[in-house]
CSV table of C-alpha atoms in Angstrom, one decimal:
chain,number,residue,atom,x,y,z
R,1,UNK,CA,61.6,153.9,32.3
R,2,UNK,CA,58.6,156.2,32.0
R,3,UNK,CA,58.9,159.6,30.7
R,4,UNK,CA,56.7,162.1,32.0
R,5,UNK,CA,55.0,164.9,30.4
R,6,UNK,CA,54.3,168.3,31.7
R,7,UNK,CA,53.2,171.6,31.0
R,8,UNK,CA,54.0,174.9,32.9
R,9,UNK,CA,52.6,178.3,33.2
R,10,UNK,CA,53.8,181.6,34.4
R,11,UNK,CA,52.2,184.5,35.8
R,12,UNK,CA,48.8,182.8,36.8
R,13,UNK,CA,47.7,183.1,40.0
R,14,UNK,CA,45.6,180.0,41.1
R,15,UNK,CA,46.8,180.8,44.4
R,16,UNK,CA,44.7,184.3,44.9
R,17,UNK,CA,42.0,183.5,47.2
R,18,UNK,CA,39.3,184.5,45.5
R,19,UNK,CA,40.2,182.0,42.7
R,20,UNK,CA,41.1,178.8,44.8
R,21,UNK,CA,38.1,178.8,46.2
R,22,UNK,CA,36.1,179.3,43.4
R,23,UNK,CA,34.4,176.1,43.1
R,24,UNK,CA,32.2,173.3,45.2
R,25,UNK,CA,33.8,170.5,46.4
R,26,UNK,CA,30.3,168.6,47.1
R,27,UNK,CA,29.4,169.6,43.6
R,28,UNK,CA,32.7,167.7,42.5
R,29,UNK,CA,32.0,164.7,45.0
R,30,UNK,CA,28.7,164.2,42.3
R,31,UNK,CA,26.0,165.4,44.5
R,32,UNK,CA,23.0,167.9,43.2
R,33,UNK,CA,23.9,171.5,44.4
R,34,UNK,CA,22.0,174.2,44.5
R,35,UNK,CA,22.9,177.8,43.7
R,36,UNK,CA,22.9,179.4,47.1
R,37,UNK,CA,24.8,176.5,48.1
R,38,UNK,CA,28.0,177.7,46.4
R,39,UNK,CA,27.8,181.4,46.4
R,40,UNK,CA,32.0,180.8,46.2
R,41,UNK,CA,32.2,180.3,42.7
R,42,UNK,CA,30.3,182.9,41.7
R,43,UNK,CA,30.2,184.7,38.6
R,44,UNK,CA,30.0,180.9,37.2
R,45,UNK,CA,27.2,179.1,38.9
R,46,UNK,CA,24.5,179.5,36.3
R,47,UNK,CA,24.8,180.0,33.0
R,48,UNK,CA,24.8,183.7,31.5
R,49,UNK,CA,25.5,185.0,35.0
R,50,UNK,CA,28.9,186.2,33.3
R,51,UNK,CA,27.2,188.3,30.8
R,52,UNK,CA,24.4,189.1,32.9
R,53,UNK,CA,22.2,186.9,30.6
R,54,UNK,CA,20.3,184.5,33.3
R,55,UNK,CA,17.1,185.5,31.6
R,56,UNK,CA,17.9,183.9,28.3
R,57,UNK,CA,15.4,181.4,27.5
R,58,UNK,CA,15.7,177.6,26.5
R,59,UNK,CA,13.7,174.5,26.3
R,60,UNK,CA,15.3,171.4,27.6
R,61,UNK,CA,13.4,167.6,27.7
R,62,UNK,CA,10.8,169.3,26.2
R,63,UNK,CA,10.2,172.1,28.9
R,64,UNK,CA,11.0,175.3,29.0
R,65,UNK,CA,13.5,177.2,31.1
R,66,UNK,CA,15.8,179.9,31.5
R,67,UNK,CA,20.0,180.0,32.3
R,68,UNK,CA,19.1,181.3,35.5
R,69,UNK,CA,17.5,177.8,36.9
R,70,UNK,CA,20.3,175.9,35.4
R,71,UNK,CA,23.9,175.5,37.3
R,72,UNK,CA,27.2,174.7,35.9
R,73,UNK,CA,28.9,171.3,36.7
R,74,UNK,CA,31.2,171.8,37.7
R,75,UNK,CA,30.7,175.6,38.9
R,76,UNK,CA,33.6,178.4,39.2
R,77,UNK,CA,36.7,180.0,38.2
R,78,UNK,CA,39.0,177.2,38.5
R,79,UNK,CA,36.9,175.0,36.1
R,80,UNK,CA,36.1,177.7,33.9
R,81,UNK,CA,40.1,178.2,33.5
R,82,UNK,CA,40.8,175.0,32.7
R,83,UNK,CA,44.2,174.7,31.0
R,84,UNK,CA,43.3,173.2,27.4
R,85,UNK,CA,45.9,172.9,25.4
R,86,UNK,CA,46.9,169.5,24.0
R,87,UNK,CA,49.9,168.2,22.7
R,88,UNK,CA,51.4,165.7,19.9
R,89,UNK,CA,54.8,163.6,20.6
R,90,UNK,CA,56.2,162.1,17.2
R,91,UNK,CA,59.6,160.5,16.9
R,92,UNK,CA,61.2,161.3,13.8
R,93,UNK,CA,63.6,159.6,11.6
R,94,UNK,CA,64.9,160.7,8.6
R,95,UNK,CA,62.0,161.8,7.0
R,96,UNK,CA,59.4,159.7,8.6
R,97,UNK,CA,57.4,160.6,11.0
R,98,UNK,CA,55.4,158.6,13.9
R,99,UNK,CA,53.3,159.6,16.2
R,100,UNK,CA,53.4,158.3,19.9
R,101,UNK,CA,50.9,160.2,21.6
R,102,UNK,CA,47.8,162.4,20.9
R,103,UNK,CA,46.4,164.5,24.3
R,104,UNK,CA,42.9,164.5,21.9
R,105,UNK,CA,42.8,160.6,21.6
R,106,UNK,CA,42.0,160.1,25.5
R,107,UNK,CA,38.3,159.5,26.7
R,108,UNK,CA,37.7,161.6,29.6
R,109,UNK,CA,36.0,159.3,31.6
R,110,UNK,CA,38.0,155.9,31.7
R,111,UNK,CA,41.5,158.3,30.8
R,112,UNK,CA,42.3,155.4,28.4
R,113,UNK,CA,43.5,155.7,24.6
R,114,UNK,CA,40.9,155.8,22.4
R,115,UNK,CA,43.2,153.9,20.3
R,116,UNK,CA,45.9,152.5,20.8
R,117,UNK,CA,49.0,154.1,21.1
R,118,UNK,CA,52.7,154.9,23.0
R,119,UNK,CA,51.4,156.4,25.9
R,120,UNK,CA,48.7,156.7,28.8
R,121,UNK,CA,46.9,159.4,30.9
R,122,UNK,CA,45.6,157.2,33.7
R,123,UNK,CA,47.3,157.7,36.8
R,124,UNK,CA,48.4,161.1,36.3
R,125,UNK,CA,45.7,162.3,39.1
R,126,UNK,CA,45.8,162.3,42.8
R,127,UNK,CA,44.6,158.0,43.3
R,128,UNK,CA,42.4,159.8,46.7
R,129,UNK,CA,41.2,162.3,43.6
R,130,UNK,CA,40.3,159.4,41.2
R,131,UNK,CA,38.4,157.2,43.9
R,132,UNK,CA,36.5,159.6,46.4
R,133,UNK,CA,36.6,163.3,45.5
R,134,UNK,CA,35.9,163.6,42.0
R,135,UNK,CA,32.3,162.1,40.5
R,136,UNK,CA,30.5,161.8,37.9
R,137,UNK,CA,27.3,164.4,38.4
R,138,UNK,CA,23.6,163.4,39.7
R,139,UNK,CA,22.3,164.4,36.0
R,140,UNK,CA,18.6,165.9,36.0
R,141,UNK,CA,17.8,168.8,33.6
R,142,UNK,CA,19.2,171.9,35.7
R,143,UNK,CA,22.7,170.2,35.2
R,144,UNK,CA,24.9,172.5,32.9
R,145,UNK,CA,27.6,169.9,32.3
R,146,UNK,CA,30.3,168.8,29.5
R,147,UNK,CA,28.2,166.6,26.4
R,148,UNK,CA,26.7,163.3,28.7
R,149,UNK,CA,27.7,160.9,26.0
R,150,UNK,CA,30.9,161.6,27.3
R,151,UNK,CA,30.1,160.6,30.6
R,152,UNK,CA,27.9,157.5,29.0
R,153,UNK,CA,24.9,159.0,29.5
R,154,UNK,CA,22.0,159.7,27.5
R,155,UNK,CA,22.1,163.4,26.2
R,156,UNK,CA,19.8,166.4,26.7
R,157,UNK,CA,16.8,167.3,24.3
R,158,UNK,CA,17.4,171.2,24.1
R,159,UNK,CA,17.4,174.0,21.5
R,160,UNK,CA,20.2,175.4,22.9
R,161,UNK,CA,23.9,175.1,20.5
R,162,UNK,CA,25.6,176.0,24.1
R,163,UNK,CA,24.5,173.4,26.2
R,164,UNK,CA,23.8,170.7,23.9
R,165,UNK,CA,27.3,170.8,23.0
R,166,UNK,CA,28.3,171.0,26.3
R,167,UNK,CA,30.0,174.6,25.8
R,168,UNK,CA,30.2,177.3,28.3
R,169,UNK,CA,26.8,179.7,27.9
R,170,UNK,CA,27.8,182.6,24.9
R,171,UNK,CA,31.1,180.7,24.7
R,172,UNK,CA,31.3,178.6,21.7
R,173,UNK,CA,33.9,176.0,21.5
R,174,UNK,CA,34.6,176.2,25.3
R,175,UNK,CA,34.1,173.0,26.8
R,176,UNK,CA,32.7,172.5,30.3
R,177,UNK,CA,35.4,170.4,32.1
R,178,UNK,CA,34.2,166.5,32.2
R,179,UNK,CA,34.6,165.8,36.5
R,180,UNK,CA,36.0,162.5,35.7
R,181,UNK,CA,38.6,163.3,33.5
R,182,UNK,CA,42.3,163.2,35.5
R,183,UNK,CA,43.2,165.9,33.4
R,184,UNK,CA,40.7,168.3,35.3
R,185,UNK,CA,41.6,167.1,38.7
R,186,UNK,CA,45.5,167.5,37.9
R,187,UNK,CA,44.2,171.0,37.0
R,188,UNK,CA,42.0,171.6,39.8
R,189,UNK,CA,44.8,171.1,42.5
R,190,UNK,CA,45.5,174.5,42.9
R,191,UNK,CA,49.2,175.6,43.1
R,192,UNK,CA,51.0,177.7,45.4
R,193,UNK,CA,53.4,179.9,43.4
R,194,UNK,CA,52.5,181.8,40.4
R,195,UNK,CA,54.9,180.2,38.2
R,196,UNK,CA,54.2,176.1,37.7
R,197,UNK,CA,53.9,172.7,36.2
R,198,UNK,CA,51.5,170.0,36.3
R,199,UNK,CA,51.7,167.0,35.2
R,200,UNK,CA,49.9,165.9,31.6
């Protein structure tokens, strides 16, 4: 029989309106949305809005911009917040020690093992999630999103660390969420009490 991993949280509040509704569903759905479209998940629709920073300049494809005419994809709180811990399962005997799952050796867009090994996370999402409300994003060079190789796509040309490596704007190592990964639709079902688990 299968045995299910999951992780839970106390004290956090995805349930406080302002938070749940922090995000754009057509946005998720992989069409192009513009800012005043989404005025919900405000402060994270563009880049540096956070550290009132939108005037920070960049050049990306060879043109120059700034963080205020790019938007984050996916935009909001609830993205922003993304649990992202990960977790190793080893079986141990005796001395020896083997592992039987990485949470780092998953892609995030087909949710298969990079490699092979005892365990899976396909299937841990929603299957209405996986097949009509979660898209990869209509790319064009206002797209703040995760790096695009992980979505197979070609990447940027920017001067910018952040958004080349697909990192929040001013927050380095912070990932932008990758739509397609079940993971980040386990994450983005919002739950009702404060104290919870969710599947991983």
């Amino acid at each position: 029989a299968p045995i299910y991993m999951y992780y839970k949280l106390t004290n956090f509040y995805q349930n406080h309106r302002r938070f749940a509704k922090s995000r754009s569903d057509k946005q998720l759905a992989g069409d192009i949305v513009s800012s005043g479209s989404m005025e919900d998940a405000a402060p994270l629709i563009n880049p540096g809005e956070y550290f009132d920073a939108t005037g920070t300049s960049l050049s990306v494809n060879g043109a120059g911009t700034t963080y205020g005419n790019m938007v984050y994809n996916p935009a909001g709180l609830v993205a922003w917040s993304m649990f992202n811990d990960s977790f190793a399962l080893y079986s141990i005997n005796g001395t020896n020690r083997a592992l039987i799952c990485n949470a780092l050796n998953f892609d995030k867009t087909s949710n298969e093992p990079i490699t092979q090994m005892g365990c899976h996370k396909k299937g841990i999402a929603w299957s209405t999630d996986v097949s009509a409300k979660y898209k990869t994003p209509s790319f064009n060079d206002q797209q703040w999103t995760a790096r695009r190789s992980l979505y197979g796509a070609a990447p940027l040309t920017t001067d910018n660390d952040y958004l080349m490596n697909g990192w929040y704007a001013s927050e380095p190592g912070h990932e932008v969420p990758v739509t397609t990964d079940e993971d980040f639709m386990v994450w983005m079902r919002t739950a009702s009490p404060p104290t919870f688990r969710k599947l991983y």
